Structures are given as structure tokens and as C-alpha cells.
Amino acid sequence: MIKAKNIIHHYGQDIALDGVSLYINRGEFVSLVGESGSGKSTLLSILSTLLKPSGGEVVIDGKKIDEISNIDRFRKEYIGFVFQFHYLIPYLSIYENVQLASISKNKDEIFLLLERLGIADIANKSADAISGGQRQRASIARAVINRPKILFADEPTGNLDMKNSQKVFEMLREFGNEGMTIVTATHDKELAKISDRVISLKDGQIE
Amino acid sequence: MLYHALKALRANFTRTVLIFLSLSVSITAVFLITAIAHGIVDSYSTILKSDGDLIITQAKISDTFFSNVDTALIPKIKKIKGVQSVEAMIVGASPVEALPIVAVYGLSKGKMKSYKIVAGEYPKDGEVMLGKTIASRVQKRYISIGDKEYRVSGVYESDTGFESGGVILTLKDAGELFNKKSSMLFVNVAKNSDIDKIIQKIKSLSKSIDVKTTDSFVKNYNQFKIITTSADAISLIALLMGLISIASIMSVTILERKYEFGILRTLGFSRMAITLRILVETLIIWIVGFFTALGVSVGILWILKKAPQLQGYIDGVITLPLALEVAVASLLMTILGALIPAIKASGIDPVELINRGSRA
Ligand SMILES: Nc1ncnc2c1ncn2[C@@H]1O[C@H](COP(=O)(O)OP(=O)(O)OP(=O)(O)O)[C@@H](O)[C@H]1O
Ligand SMILES: [Mg+2]
């Protein structure tokens, strides 16, 4: 599903990634772990089309990223994003936030998903009016509403307590079981155990 | 999208109000300055156009106020073939009673007839006829103009504020007051006569006069050009100020909302779509701002027209073409002002959303 070949990335003089190659299978749940500054976020940004690497090549589903002509459409159809911060649009309700991302705009479909994530009852509230765990679940709903082939999550539990973090990873696990490819970056080696495979980074290289 | 735009406007209430204010203030300024300038030009051209096919003024004079034309030319002009009548007029301004400045017209008998009397009769030497607006402010039987007293003979009415806010004397009295024979002569010619030929003939009578058809006189009158050009320049500045305020307020908002636009990028919204979202928000404010400005301007113009201190001189009207012109110009201003911040917003790199962790 995702093939990365000899990825190098530097920010100015700083080398963040130093020759990373990996292959992630369809439907696989992979966690990138490593110390702060090891390059997890940088790698995730590159694999998810957000960042252009200084060197190397990423191929998603047989398509070279730099050769994709309409990256917007590609993201819409292929990729879901979850970040450490929820980035829900504050003036829209939870339902509207998910609807904004939805291609079909199908109300039943949106509510089914919200129900599944346990946030249907707060669908009409705004992001300011709900708990951190609920926000992150809402942002997961927004990320998966179009059934993307790949879900990228950078520190999705970074702002959550133990219990909520556990829940989020379990949800990711479920989506993975349904065939979605999941790539997360996390500090938490315990949580990472839920995934199929843990890739450990150190100083920009795979350990 | 409209619904989201409205919600966004409400959520960012302060900046919405700020943009609304800068928009409506600058549009109001454009309306007022343009309407008033056109009002002045229109009133004065109506006076000039109302009588006569040709206008004779002193040559090389910038303002009719300074023009001096010898009335001795009148009998000579009357003899030219095709000329039907020649009337003389003096335009000046002088203190009238306690009013510091009032338009004073001196008219030959024939010219006087074109003013509609509502009370009394036309003035003879030593008498004055008051415009309706002035009459309502100065209720006396004798009034002083400059340092002389005149008996009030009657009251006349006119649609133009310049006239109903002025007073009319006989040509002779006005001539003494302003120390000239006449400001200009109006010549009526018979239908189907050769206007160019008549103009040539009149010109040959004196080197110190200029003869023009009324239309071309009004079109080329320097004062009108100065007034309208200044109005246009001030309007342009007002629009530029509006544009700058919109652009700066928008830039700040876009910075505040940068994550919102970043997330849209990760959701597959194109740069175009994001630019459009921001433009729609601004256009909603424009619609409200424009009509508010229109309403306020009509109100202010009405008050100015009625304000007794102004004697009805300021008579600005917002015509449909003017409203449309200002609509287009201000729409352009709004789009231009919002466009650069909008494009900047659409270019926000979604990689910014990745938490920098310890780097923060
Ligand atoms: N935008 C940037 N500009 C300059 N240097 C950067 C930038 N982003 C990351 N770096 C550097 O690149 C290296 C890898 O950073 P990255 O954020 O990928 O690490 P990380 O493993 O995600 O860390 P954390 O666990 O703290 O999130 C670090 O040395 C970091 O300082
Ligand atoms: Mg990171």
C-alpha cells in the first residue's frame, strides 16, 4: 500500500530523516515510535503527502506521490488525517464538521459513524462544548467519513488521558480490522502494542 | 457554503463588524462626495441650460463669477440673422442680511420671466425677489444685500437649490452691486438656423468674448471639471482606504484561522475552494455594507438638503446609474481587498498542523 524508498529529509542543516525505507501493507496498522526528535512526525508528513522529502520516493497504491496531478482529490479519496490537536472548526457543530469533509453528505451515514464513535448525542454541540476525548473522536469521525484507504495519525492521543488514549487506539484498531491502513506516530510504546507492527525510529533512521 | 460563511461571520463577530464599518464608511463617503458634486454641477448647468442656445462669456475666464460682458453688444447681436432674443444675466454672491453668502442673480427682463412667482411680483430697480428657501429664512419687507437696502417685491420658486436659495435683482442693480454690465449673455436662435455661422458672427463683434453653444459650454466649463475630478479623486481615496482596511483586517483573521484552512487542505479542499469560501464571507459583508451605506447616504443627503443653514445649495441625488457605479467600484474594492488574504489563506501548508512536539 505504502512504499517508501530511501527517504532523506533535512530542515536546513538539520537532518531529520536519514535514509528510511519501509513497506506498509494494505490493512496494516503500523505505529511509528521513537524519542522526541527521532523523526516520527517528519516521516508521517512525508508518507501522507503533506511534506515533500529532500530525497527518496514514496509510492501509494502504485502511484508515485510527486506524479499525482490532483493532490487535493487524492487526499479527499485516499487519505484521512488525525492530529494531536483536533482542529475542529469551532463555529460548526460536530455534525457539520464531519459533513464538511463528507463527499456523499449522507446524513444517515454521518450519524451512523458518530454513533459508532459514541458521539452521536453531542452531534449538535460545538467543539468548545465537549470533552477532549470527544473532540478527538469527532476528528477521527471527520477523518474516516469517506472511508479513506489510509488513515494517518500523528500523536492522536498526545492531549488525552490514559483511558481516552486507550479508546482512541481501540477505535483505530477497529478501522484497521475493516481493511483501512493505519499509520500512527506515538510516544507511547504501550499503546503502540495494539498495532500490528511497531517501527522504531532513532535519529532519523529505523532501528 | 453560504450557511458556513454566515456562521463564520458570526463566530468572528468583531472583525465582521470592523469590515462592515470600513466598507460602509468608505462607500458612504463615495456616495456623498459624488452625489454632492454632481448636485452642484447639475444645478448650475440647469440654470445655464434653461435659457438660450448660446452662451456668451468673457474670453479666457475660468469662472463665470469673474466674467464681464458688455451689454452694449446686445443690440448688435439682435441684428444678426437667426437670432431671436438676447438676455443678460449676472451671477454673484454676497451677504444677505445675516446670511454670510447667498447667490445673487441679476436678470434682464426677458430672462426674469422664466422664474415662477409664488408671491408678489417681479422686481423693479431697487427691489429684490427672494428664492423660496431664502424667503423662509428672511421674513422682512426690506433686506440688505451687501451694503444696500432693497424692497422685497416677491418670492419665486425653482427646482434647483442654487436658485431657490438665491435672490434676484434687476440687471442694473446687480450691475452696480458687482460692478459689471453682465456676467453672460444668452442667445436664442431660430430653429434650423446655422448655429456655427451665428457664433462666428457674434465672435466677430468683439475680441474679448467667447461664444459657445450651451451644451458645449457646460461640458467644457472648467469649474465643473474641477469639481467632478476632485470628487472622483476623493472617491478613489475613500475606496483605497476601504480596500486597505479590508485587506489588513482579513490578513489578521486569516492568521487567526490558519488551522481552519490547513485542515480544509487535508480534507481535500482545493486552494480555489478555500479562496472562494473567504471571498463569499467578505461578499456577504459587502452586500450588507453597500445597502447600509446607500440608506445612510440618502438620509444624510436629505438632511443636508433640508438643513436651513445650507439654503438648499447642497442638493445631491443618488441616481440609479450612480448607485450601480458605486456598487461595481466597491465590489471591486472588496474583492481586491479580500483576495490577497484569501489566496494567502488557501496557501497555508497543512504540514503546519503537525504538532512540533518538544520543538513547539
Ligand atoms: N519545521 C521544522 N524546522 C526545522 N527543524 C525541524 C522542523 N520540524 C522538525 N524539525 C527537526 O527535525 C527532527 C525530527 O523532528 P520530528 O518532529 O519529525 O520528530 P518527532 O519524532 O515527531 O518528535 P516529537 O516526538 O517531539 O514529536 C528534529 O530534530 C526536529 O528538531
Ligand atoms: Mg512529532
Coordinates of C-alpha atoms and ligand atoms in Angstrom, one line a residue:
Chain A
M1 CA 0.0 0.0 0.0
I2 CA 2.7 2.5 1.0
K3 CA 6.3 2.1 -0.2
A4 CA 9.0 4.4 0.9
K5 CA 12.4 4.2 -0.7
N6 CA 15.5 5.7 1.0
I7 CA 13.7 8.8 2.3
I8 CA 16.0 11.6 3.3
H9 CA 14.8 14.9 4.8
H10 CA 16.6 17.8 6.2
Y11 CA 15.4 21.1 7.6
G12 CA 18.2 23.5 6.7
Q13 CA 21.3 21.8 8.1
D14 CA 19.3 19.5 10.5
I15 CA 18.9 16.0 9.2
A16 CA 15.6 14.7 10.3
L17 CA 15.4 11.6 8.3
D18 CA 18.5 9.7 7.1
G19 CA 17.6 7.0 4.6
V20 CA 14.3 5.5 5.7
S21 CA 12.8 2.7 3.6
L22 CA 9.7 0.8 4.5
Y23 CA 6.7 -1.0 3.2
I24 CA 3.3 -1.0 4.7
N25 CA 0.7 -3.5 3.6
R26 CA -3.0 -2.8 2.9
G27 CA -5.0 -3.0 6.1
E28 CA -1.9 -3.0 8.3
F29 CA -1.9 -1.0 11.5
V30 CA 1.6 0.5 11.9
S31 CA 2.9 2.6 14.8
L32 CA 6.0 4.8 14.5
V33 CA 7.7 5.1 17.8
G34 CA 10.8 6.8 19.0
E35 CA 12.2 9.5 21.2
S36 CA 11.3 13.1 20.7
G37 CA 13.1 14.4 17.7
S38 CA 13.7 11.0 16.2
G39 CA 11.7 12.0 13.1
K40 CA 8.3 10.3 13.5
S41 CA 6.3 13.4 12.6
T42 CA 8.5 14.2 9.7
L43 CA 8.2 10.6 8.3
L44 CA 4.5 10.6 8.8
S45 CA 4.2 14.0 7.0
I46 CA 6.1 12.7 4.1
L47 CA 4.2 9.4 3.8
S48 CA 0.9 11.3 3.9
T49 CA 1.7 13.7 1.1
L50 CA 1.9 16.8 3.4
L51 CA 5.7 17.2 3.1
K52 CA 7.9 16.7 0.1
P53 CA 11.1 14.8 1.2
S54 CA 14.5 16.2 0.3
G55 CA 15.3 12.8 -1.3
G56 CA 13.8 9.4 -1.9
E57 CA 10.4 8.3 -3.2
V58 CA 7.0 7.5 -1.8
V59 CA 4.6 5.3 -3.7
I60 CA 1.0 5.0 -2.5
D61 CA -1.2 2.3 -4.1
G62 CA 1.2 2.1 -7.0
K63 CA 1.2 5.9 -7.6
K64 CA 4.3 8.0 -7.1
I65 CA 3.4 10.9 -4.9
D66 CA 5.2 13.5 -6.9
E67 CA 3.4 12.4 -10.0
I68 CA -0.1 12.7 -8.7
S69 CA -1.7 15.5 -10.7
N70 CA -4.6 16.4 -8.4
I71 CA -3.3 16.1 -4.9
D72 CA -6.5 17.6 -3.4
R73 CA -8.7 14.9 -4.9
F74 CA -6.2 12.3 -4.0
R75 CA -6.3 13.3 -0.3
K76 CA -10.0 13.5 -0.4
E77 CA -10.4 10.0 -1.7
Y78 CA -7.4 8.2 -0.2
I79 CA -6.2 9.8 3.0
G80 CA -7.6 10.7 6.4
F81 CA -5.7 12.8 8.9
V82 CA -5.8 12.9 12.6
F83 CA -3.5 15.3 14.5
Q84 CA -2.6 15.7 18.1
F85 CA -4.9 18.7 18.2
H86 CA -8.4 18.2 17.0
Y87 CA -8.6 21.2 14.6
L88 CA -12.4 21.0 14.6
I89 CA -13.8 24.2 13.1
P90 CA -15.1 26.0 16.1
Y91 CA -18.1 27.7 14.6
L92 CA -19.5 24.5 13.2
S93 CA -21.2 21.7 15.2
I94 CA -19.6 18.3 15.4
Y95 CA -22.1 17.0 12.8
E96 CA -21.3 19.9 10.5
N97 CA -17.6 19.4 10.9
V98 CA -17.9 15.8 9.7
Q99 CA -20.4 16.8 7.0
L100 CA -17.9 19.3 5.7
A101 CA -15.4 16.5 5.0
S102 CA -18.0 14.1 3.7
I103 CA -18.2 13.5 -0.1
S104 CA -21.6 11.9 -0.1
K105 CA -23.1 14.4 2.6
N106 CA -25.3 11.5 3.5
K107 CA -26.9 12.3 6.9
D108 CA -27.6 8.7 7.9
E109 CA -24.1 7.7 7.1
I110 CA -22.7 10.5 9.2
F111 CA -24.9 9.7 12.1
L112 CA -24.1 6.0 11.9
L113 CA -20.4 6.9 12.2
L114 CA -21.0 9.3 15.1
E115 CA -23.0 6.7 16.9
R116 CA -20.2 4.1 16.4
L117 CA -17.7 6.5 17.9
G118 CA -20.1 7.3 20.7
I119 CA -20.6 10.9 20.0
A120 CA -24.0 11.0 18.2
D121 CA -25.6 12.6 21.3
I122 CA -23.3 15.6 21.0
A123 CA -23.6 16.0 17.3
N124 CA -25.1 19.4 17.5
K125 CA -22.6 20.8 20.0
S126 CA -19.6 22.8 19.1
A127 CA -16.1 21.7 19.7
D128 CA -15.7 24.1 22.6
A129 CA -18.6 22.4 24.4
I130 CA -17.3 18.9 24.6
S131 CA -14.5 16.9 26.3
G132 CA -11.1 16.3 24.9
G133 CA -11.8 12.7 24.3
Q134 CA -15.0 13.5 22.5
R135 CA -13.2 16.1 20.3
Q136 CA -10.6 13.6 19.3
R137 CA -13.3 11.1 18.4
A138 CA -15.0 13.8 16.4
S139 CA -11.8 14.5 14.5
I140 CA -11.5 10.7 13.8
A141 CA -15.0 10.7 12.5
R142 CA -14.1 13.5 10.2
A143 CA -11.0 11.7 9.0
V144 CA -12.7 8.4 8.2
I145 CA -16.1 9.6 6.9
N146 CA -15.1 9.0 3.3
R147 CA -13.6 5.6 4.1
P148 CA -10.1 6.5 3.2
K149 CA -7.7 3.8 2.2
I150 CA -5.1 5.1 4.6
L151 CA -5.5 6.9 8.0
F152 CA -2.5 8.9 9.3
A153 CA -2.5 9.9 12.9
D154 CA 0.3 12.0 14.4
E155 CA 0.3 11.7 18.2
P156 CA -3.5 11.3 18.2
T157 CA -3.5 10.7 22.0
G158 CA -1.0 13.4 22.8
N159 CA -3.6 15.5 24.6
L160 CA -5.6 12.7 26.1
D161 CA -5.6 10.8 29.4
M162 CA -4.9 7.1 29.7
K163 CA -8.5 6.0 29.4
N164 CA -9.3 8.1 26.4
S165 CA -6.0 7.3 24.7
Q166 CA -6.8 3.6 25.0
K167 CA -10.2 4.2 23.5
V168 CA -8.8 6.1 20.5
F169 CA -6.3 3.3 19.8
E170 CA -9.0 0.7 20.1
M171 CA -11.1 2.6 17.5
L172 CA -8.1 2.8 15.2
R173 CA -7.7 -0.9 15.7
E174 CA -11.3 -1.5 14.6
F175 CA -10.9 0.6 11.5
G176 CA -7.7 -1.3 10.8
N177 CA -9.6 -4.6 11.1
E178 CA -12.0 -3.4 8.5
G179 CA -9.2 -3.0 6.0
M180 CA -8.1 0.6 6.5
T181 CA -4.4 1.0 6.5
I182 CA -3.4 2.9 9.7
V183 CA -0.2 4.7 10.3
T184 CA 0.3 6.5 13.6
A185 CA 3.2 8.2 15.3
T186 CA 3.3 8.0 19.1
H187 CA 5.5 8.3 22.2
D188 CA 3.5 5.6 24.0
K189 CA 5.1 2.2 23.4
E190 CA 2.4 0.5 25.5
L191 CA -0.4 1.9 23.2
A192 CA 1.7 1.0 20.2
K193 CA 1.3 -2.6 21.1
I194 CA -2.3 -2.6 19.9
S195 CA -1.0 -2.2 16.4
D196 CA 0.2 -4.9 14.0
R197 CA 3.7 -3.6 13.7
V198 CA 5.8 -1.1 15.6
I199 CA 8.5 0.7 13.7
S200 CA 11.1 2.3 15.9
L201 CA 13.0 5.4 14.8
K202 CA 16.2 6.7 16.2
D203 CA 18.0 9.8 14.9
G204 CA 16.1 9.7 11.6
Q205 CA 16.8 6.0 10.9
I206 CA 14.8 2.8 11.5
E207 CA 16.3 1.0 14.4
Chain B
M1 CA -21.2 27.3 1.8
L2 CA -23.4 30.3 2.4
Y3 CA -24.5 28.8 5.7
H4 CA -21.0 28.2 6.8
A5 CA -20.0 31.7 5.8
L6 CA -22.7 33.2 7.9
K7 CA -21.7 31.1 10.9
A8 CA -18.1 32.1 10.4
L9 CA -19.1 35.7 10.2
R10 CA -21.0 35.4 13.5
A11 CA -18.1 33.5 15.1
N12 CA -15.7 36.2 14.1
F13 CA -18.0 38.9 15.1
T14 CA -15.6 41.7 15.9
R15 CA -13.8 41.5 12.6
T16 CA -17.1 41.2 10.8
V17 CA -18.2 44.4 12.3
L18 CA -14.9 46.1 11.6
I19 CA -15.0 45.1 7.9
F20 CA -18.7 46.1 7.8
L21 CA -17.8 49.5 9.2
S22 CA -14.9 50.2 6.9
L23 CA -16.9 49.1 4.0
S24 CA -19.9 51.2 4.7
V25 CA -18.0 54.2 5.8
S26 CA -15.9 54.3 2.6
I27 CA -19.0 53.6 0.4
T28 CA -20.9 56.3 2.2
A29 CA -18.1 58.7 1.6
V30 CA -18.1 57.9 -2.1
F31 CA -21.9 58.3 -2.4
L32 CA -21.9 61.6 -0.6
I33 CA -19.0 63.3 -2.3
T34 CA -20.1 62.1 -5.8
A35 CA -23.8 63.0 -5.2
I36 CA -23.0 66.4 -3.8
A37 CA -20.5 67.2 -6.6
H38 CA -23.0 66.1 -9.3
G39 CA -25.7 68.0 -7.5
I40 CA -23.7 71.2 -7.7
V41 CA -22.8 70.7 -11.3
D42 CA -26.3 69.7 -12.3
S43 CA -27.9 72.6 -10.5
Y44 CA -25.7 75.1 -12.1
S45 CA -25.9 73.6 -15.5
T46 CA -29.7 73.6 -15.3
I47 CA -29.5 77.3 -14.7
L48 CA -27.3 77.8 -17.7
K49 CA -29.2 75.4 -19.9
S50 CA -32.7 76.6 -19.0
D51 CA -32.5 79.5 -21.3
G52 CA -30.7 80.2 -24.5
D53 CA -29.0 78.1 -27.2
L54 CA -25.7 80.1 -27.0
I55 CA -23.8 81.5 -24.1
I56 CA -21.5 84.5 -24.3
T57 CA -18.9 85.0 -21.6
Q58 CA -15.8 87.0 -21.3
A59 CA -13.0 85.3 -23.2
K60 CA -10.3 83.3 -21.3
I61 CA -12.2 83.4 -18.0
S62 CA -12.0 80.5 -15.6
D63 CA -15.2 81.1 -13.7
T64 CA -18.5 82.8 -14.7
F65 CA -18.2 84.7 -11.4
F66 CA -15.4 86.8 -12.9
S67 CA -16.9 87.1 -16.3
N68 CA -17.8 90.6 -17.5
V69 CA -19.6 91.1 -20.8
D70 CA -20.6 94.5 -22.2
T71 CA -24.3 94.7 -22.6
A72 CA -23.8 97.2 -25.4
L73 CA -23.3 94.1 -27.6
I74 CA -27.0 93.1 -27.2
P75 CA -28.5 95.3 -29.9
K76 CA -25.7 94.3 -32.3
I77 CA -26.3 90.6 -31.7
K78 CA -30.0 91.1 -32.1
K79 CA -29.5 92.3 -35.6
I80 CA -27.7 89.0 -36.7
K81 CA -30.0 86.9 -38.8
G82 CA -31.4 83.9 -37.0
V83 CA -31.1 85.5 -33.5
Q84 CA -34.5 85.6 -31.8
S85 CA -33.6 87.0 -28.4
V86 CA -30.7 88.0 -26.2
E87 CA -30.9 88.1 -22.5
A88 CA -28.3 89.1 -19.9
M89 CA -27.5 87.6 -16.5
I90 CA -25.2 88.5 -13.7
V91 CA -24.2 85.8 -11.2
G92 CA -22.6 86.8 -8.0
A93 CA -22.6 86.0 -4.3
S94 CA -23.0 88.4 -1.4
P95 CA -24.0 88.6 2.2
V96 CA -27.8 88.9 2.5
E97 CA -29.0 90.2 5.9
A98 CA -27.4 87.8 8.4
L99 CA -26.6 85.1 5.9
P100 CA -22.9 85.2 5.1
I101 CA -23.2 84.1 1.5
V102 CA -26.1 83.9 -0.9
A103 CA -26.2 83.6 -4.6
V104 CA -27.4 86.8 -6.2
Y105 CA -28.7 86.9 -9.8
G106 CA -29.2 90.0 -11.9
L107 CA -31.5 89.3 -14.8
S108 CA -32.7 91.2 -17.8
K109 CA -36.5 91.4 -18.1
G110 CA -36.9 88.5 -20.6
K111 CA -34.8 86.2 -18.5
M112 CA -36.7 87.1 -15.4
K113 CA -39.9 85.7 -16.9
S114 CA -38.5 82.1 -16.7
Y115 CA -38.8 82.2 -12.9
K116 CA -42.0 81.1 -11.4
I117 CA -43.5 83.6 -9.0
V118 CA -45.3 82.3 -5.9
A119 CA -45.9 85.6 -4.2
G120 CA -45.8 89.3 -5.2
E121 CA -44.3 90.3 -8.5
Y122 CA -41.0 90.6 -10.4
P123 CA -38.6 93.1 -9.0
K124 CA -38.1 96.6 -10.5
D125 CA -35.0 98.7 -9.8
G126 CA -34.4 99.0 -6.1
E127 CA -36.3 95.8 -5.5
V128 CA -35.4 92.2 -4.9
M129 CA -37.2 88.9 -5.4
L130 CA -36.4 86.1 -3.0
G131 CA -35.9 82.5 -3.6
K132 CA -38.3 80.3 -1.6
T133 CA -35.7 79.0 0.7
I134 CA -34.3 82.4 1.5
A135 CA -37.8 83.8 1.9
S136 CA -38.5 81.3 4.6
R137 CA -35.4 82.4 6.5
V138 CA -35.6 86.2 6.0
Q139 CA -39.1 87.4 6.6
K140 CA -38.8 91.2 6.0
R141 CA -40.1 93.8 3.7
Y142 CA -36.7 95.4 3.2
I143 CA -33.5 93.5 3.1
S144 CA -29.8 94.4 2.8
I145 CA -27.6 93.0 0.2
G146 CA -24.0 94.0 0.6
D147 CA -24.4 97.5 1.9
K148 CA -27.6 98.4 0.2
E149 CA -31.3 98.1 1.1
Y150 CA -33.8 96.7 -1.3
R151 CA -37.6 96.4 -1.1
V152 CA -38.8 92.8 -1.3
S153 CA -41.1 92.5 -4.4
G154 CA -41.9 88.8 -4.4
V155 CA -40.9 85.3 -3.9
Y156 CA -40.1 82.7 -6.7
E157 CA -39.7 79.0 -6.8
S158 CA -37.2 76.8 -8.5
D159 CA -36.3 73.1 -8.5
T160 CA -32.6 73.8 -8.2
G161 CA -31.2 74.5 -4.8
F162 CA -28.9 77.2 -6.2
E163 CA -31.8 79.2 -7.4
S164 CA -34.4 78.8 -4.6
G165 CA -31.5 79.6 -2.2
G166 CA -30.7 82.8 -4.1
V167 CA -32.1 86.2 -4.7
I168 CA -32.9 88.1 -7.9
L169 CA -32.3 91.7 -8.7
T170 CA -32.7 93.7 -11.9
L171 CA -29.7 93.6 -14.2
K172 CA -29.0 97.3 -13.4
D173 CA -29.0 96.8 -9.6
A174 CA -26.8 93.7 -9.8
G175 CA -24.5 95.5 -12.2
E176 CA -23.9 98.2 -9.6
L177 CA -23.5 95.7 -6.8
F178 CA -20.9 93.7 -8.6
N179 CA -19.5 96.5 -10.8
K180 CA -20.1 94.9 -14.2
K181 CA -22.5 95.1 -17.1
S182 CA -23.3 91.4 -17.2
S183 CA -21.7 88.0 -16.4
M184 CA -23.0 86.4 -19.5
L185 CA -25.5 86.7 -22.4
F186 CA -27.9 84.1 -23.5
V187 CA -28.8 84.0 -27.2
N188 CA -31.9 82.2 -28.6
V189 CA -31.7 81.3 -32.2
A190 CA -34.4 80.4 -34.6
K191 CA -34.9 76.7 -35.4
N192 CA -33.0 75.4 -38.4
S193 CA -30.6 78.4 -38.4
D194 CA -26.9 77.8 -38.9
I195 CA -25.5 77.9 -35.4
D196 CA -21.8 77.9 -36.4
K197 CA -22.4 80.9 -38.6
I198 CA -24.1 82.8 -35.9
I199 CA -21.3 82.0 -33.5
Q200 CA -18.8 83.3 -36.0
K201 CA -20.7 86.5 -36.5
I202 CA -21.1 87.2 -32.8
K203 CA -17.4 86.5 -32.2
S204 CA -16.5 89.0 -34.9
L205 CA -18.3 91.7 -32.8
S206 CA -15.7 91.7 -30.0
K207 CA -12.3 90.2 -29.3
S208 CA -13.0 89.9 -25.5
I209 CA -15.9 87.5 -25.7
D210 CA -16.2 83.8 -26.0
V211 CA -19.3 82.2 -27.7
K212 CA -20.3 78.6 -27.2
T213 CA -23.4 76.5 -27.5
T214 CA -24.9 75.9 -24.1
D215 CA -24.1 72.2 -24.2
S216 CA -20.5 72.7 -25.1
F217 CA -20.2 75.4 -22.5
V218 CA -21.5 73.2 -19.8
K219 CA -19.3 70.3 -21.0
N220 CA -16.1 72.4 -21.1
Y221 CA -16.8 74.5 -18.1
N222 CA -13.6 74.3 -16.1
Q223 CA -15.2 74.6 -12.6
F224 CA -17.3 71.6 -13.4
K225 CA -14.3 69.6 -14.4
I226 CA -12.5 70.6 -11.2
I227 CA -15.5 69.7 -9.0
T228 CA -16.1 66.3 -10.6
T229 CA -12.4 65.5 -10.8
S230 CA -11.9 66.3 -7.2
A231 CA -14.9 64.3 -6.3
D232 CA -13.6 61.3 -8.3
A233 CA -10.2 61.7 -6.6
I234 CA -11.7 61.7 -3.2
S235 CA -13.9 58.8 -4.0
L236 CA -10.8 56.9 -5.2
I237 CA -9.0 57.6 -2.0
A238 CA -12.0 56.5 0.1
L239 CA -12.2 53.3 -1.9
L240 CA -8.5 52.7 -1.4
M241 CA -8.8 53.3 2.3
G242 CA -11.6 50.7 2.4
L243 CA -9.5 48.3 0.4
I244 CA -6.6 48.7 2.8
S245 CA -8.7 48.2 5.9
I246 CA -10.4 45.1 4.4
A247 CA -7.1 43.7 3.4
S248 CA -5.5 44.3 6.8
I249 CA -8.4 43.0 8.9
M250 CA -8.7 40.0 6.7
S251 CA -5.0 39.3 7.0
V252 CA -5.3 39.2 10.7
T253 CA -8.3 36.9 10.6
I254 CA -6.7 34.6 8.2
L255 CA -3.7 34.3 10.6
E256 CA -6.1 33.6 13.5
R257 CA -7.9 31.0 11.5
K258 CA -4.9 29.4 9.8
Y259 CA -5.6 25.9 11.2
E260 CA -9.1 26.0 9.9
F261 CA -7.8 26.5 6.4
G262 CA -5.0 24.0 6.9
I263 CA -7.5 21.3 7.9
L264 CA -9.6 22.1 4.8
R265 CA -6.5 21.4 2.8
T266 CA -6.0 17.9 4.4
L267 CA -9.7 17.3 3.7
G268 CA -9.0 17.7 0.0
F269 CA -10.3 21.2 -0.5
S270 CA -8.5 22.9 -3.3
R271 CA -6.8 26.3 -2.9
M272 CA -9.5 27.7 -5.2
A273 CA -12.3 26.3 -3.0
I274 CA -10.7 27.9 0.1
T275 CA -10.2 31.2 -1.6
L276 CA -13.8 31.2 -2.6
R277 CA -15.0 30.4 0.9
I278 CA -13.3 33.5 2.2
L279 CA -14.5 35.7 -0.7
V280 CA -18.1 34.6 0.0
E281 CA -17.7 35.7 3.6
T282 CA -16.5 39.1 2.5
L283 CA -19.1 39.5 -0.2
I284 CA -21.9 38.9 2.4
I285 CA -20.5 41.8 4.4
W286 CA -20.3 43.8 1.2
I287 CA -23.9 43.3 0.4
V288 CA -25.0 44.5 3.8
G289 CA -22.4 47.3 3.9
F290 CA -23.4 48.6 0.5
F291 CA -27.1 48.8 1.3
T292 CA -26.4 50.3 4.7
A293 CA -24.2 52.9 3.0
L294 CA -26.9 53.6 0.4
G295 CA -29.5 54.1 3.1
V296 CA -27.3 56.3 5.3
S297 CA -26.2 58.4 2.3
V298 CA -29.8 59.0 1.2
G299 CA -30.6 60.1 4.7
I300 CA -27.6 62.4 5.0
L301 CA -28.3 64.0 1.7
W302 CA -31.9 64.6 2.7
I303 CA -30.8 66.2 5.9
L304 CA -28.3 68.4 4.0
K305 CA -30.9 69.5 1.6
K306 CA -33.3 70.4 4.3
A307 CA -30.7 72.0 6.6
P308 CA -31.7 75.6 6.8
Q309 CA -28.1 76.7 7.2
L310 CA -27.2 75.4 3.8
Q311 CA -30.0 77.2 2.0
G312 CA -30.6 74.1 -0.1
Y313 CA -27.4 74.6 -2.0
I314 CA -26.3 71.1 -1.3
D315 CA -28.7 69.0 -3.4
G316 CA -27.2 65.6 -4.0
V317 CA -29.2 62.9 -5.6
I318 CA -28.2 59.2 -5.8
T319 CA -29.4 58.1 -9.2
L320 CA -29.6 54.5 -10.3
P321 CA -26.5 54.8 -12.5
L322 CA -24.6 56.3 -9.7
A323 CA -25.7 53.6 -7.3
L324 CA -24.7 51.0 -9.8
E325 CA -21.3 52.6 -10.5
V326 CA -20.6 52.7 -6.8
A327 CA -21.8 49.2 -6.4
V328 CA -19.4 48.0 -9.0
A329 CA -16.5 50.0 -7.7
S330 CA -17.0 49.0 -4.1
L331 CA -17.5 45.4 -5.1
L332 CA -14.2 45.5 -6.9
M333 CA -12.6 47.1 -3.8
T334 CA -14.0 44.4 -1.6
I335 CA -12.8 41.5 -3.8
L336 CA -9.4 43.1 -4.2
G337 CA -9.1 43.7 -0.5
A338 CA -10.1 40.1 0.3
L339 CA -8.4 38.4 -2.5
I340 CA -4.8 38.6 -1.3
P341 CA -5.5 37.4 2.2
A342 CA -7.8 34.7 0.8
I343 CA -5.1 33.5 -1.5
K344 CA -2.6 33.5 1.4
A345 CA -5.1 31.5 3.5
S346 CA -5.5 29.0 0.7
G347 CA -1.8 28.6 0.6
I348 CA -1.4 27.6 4.2
D349 CA 0.7 24.5 4.3
P350 CA -1.2 21.7 6.1
V351 CA 2.1 20.4 7.4
E352 CA 1.7 23.2 10.0
L353 CA -0.9 21.1 11.6
I354 CA 1.7 18.5 12.7
N355 CA 2.5 19.1 16.3
R356 CA 6.1 20.1 16.7
G357 CA 6.3 18.3 20.0
S358 CA 9.2 19.4 22.1
R359 CA 10.2 22.0 19.5
A360 CA 6.9 23.8 19.7
Ligands
LIG1 N1 9.8 22.7 10.7 C1 11.0 22.3 11.2 N2 12.0 23.1 11.0 C2 13.3 22.7 11.4 N3 13.5 21.6 12.0 C3 12.5 20.7 12.2 C4 11.2 21.0 11.8 N4 10.4 20.0 12.1 C5 11.2 19.1 12.7 N5 12.4 19.5 12.8 C6 13.6 18.8 13.4 O1 13.6 17.5 12.7 C7 13.9 16.5 13.7 C8 12.7 15.5 13.7 O2 11.6 16.1 14.1 P1 10.2 15.4 14.2 O3 9.2 16.5 14.6 O4 9.9 14.7 13.0 O5 10.4 14.5 15.4 P2 9.3 13.7 16.3 O6 9.9 12.3 16.4 O7 8.0 13.8 15.7 O8 9.4 14.4 17.7 P3 8.3 14.5 18.8 O9 8.1 13.2 19.4 O10 8.8 15.5 19.7 O11 7.0 14.9 18.1 C9 14.1 17.2 15.0 O12 15.5 17.3 15.2 C10 13.4 18.5 14.8 O13 14.1 19.5 15.6
MG2 MG 6.1 14.6 16.4

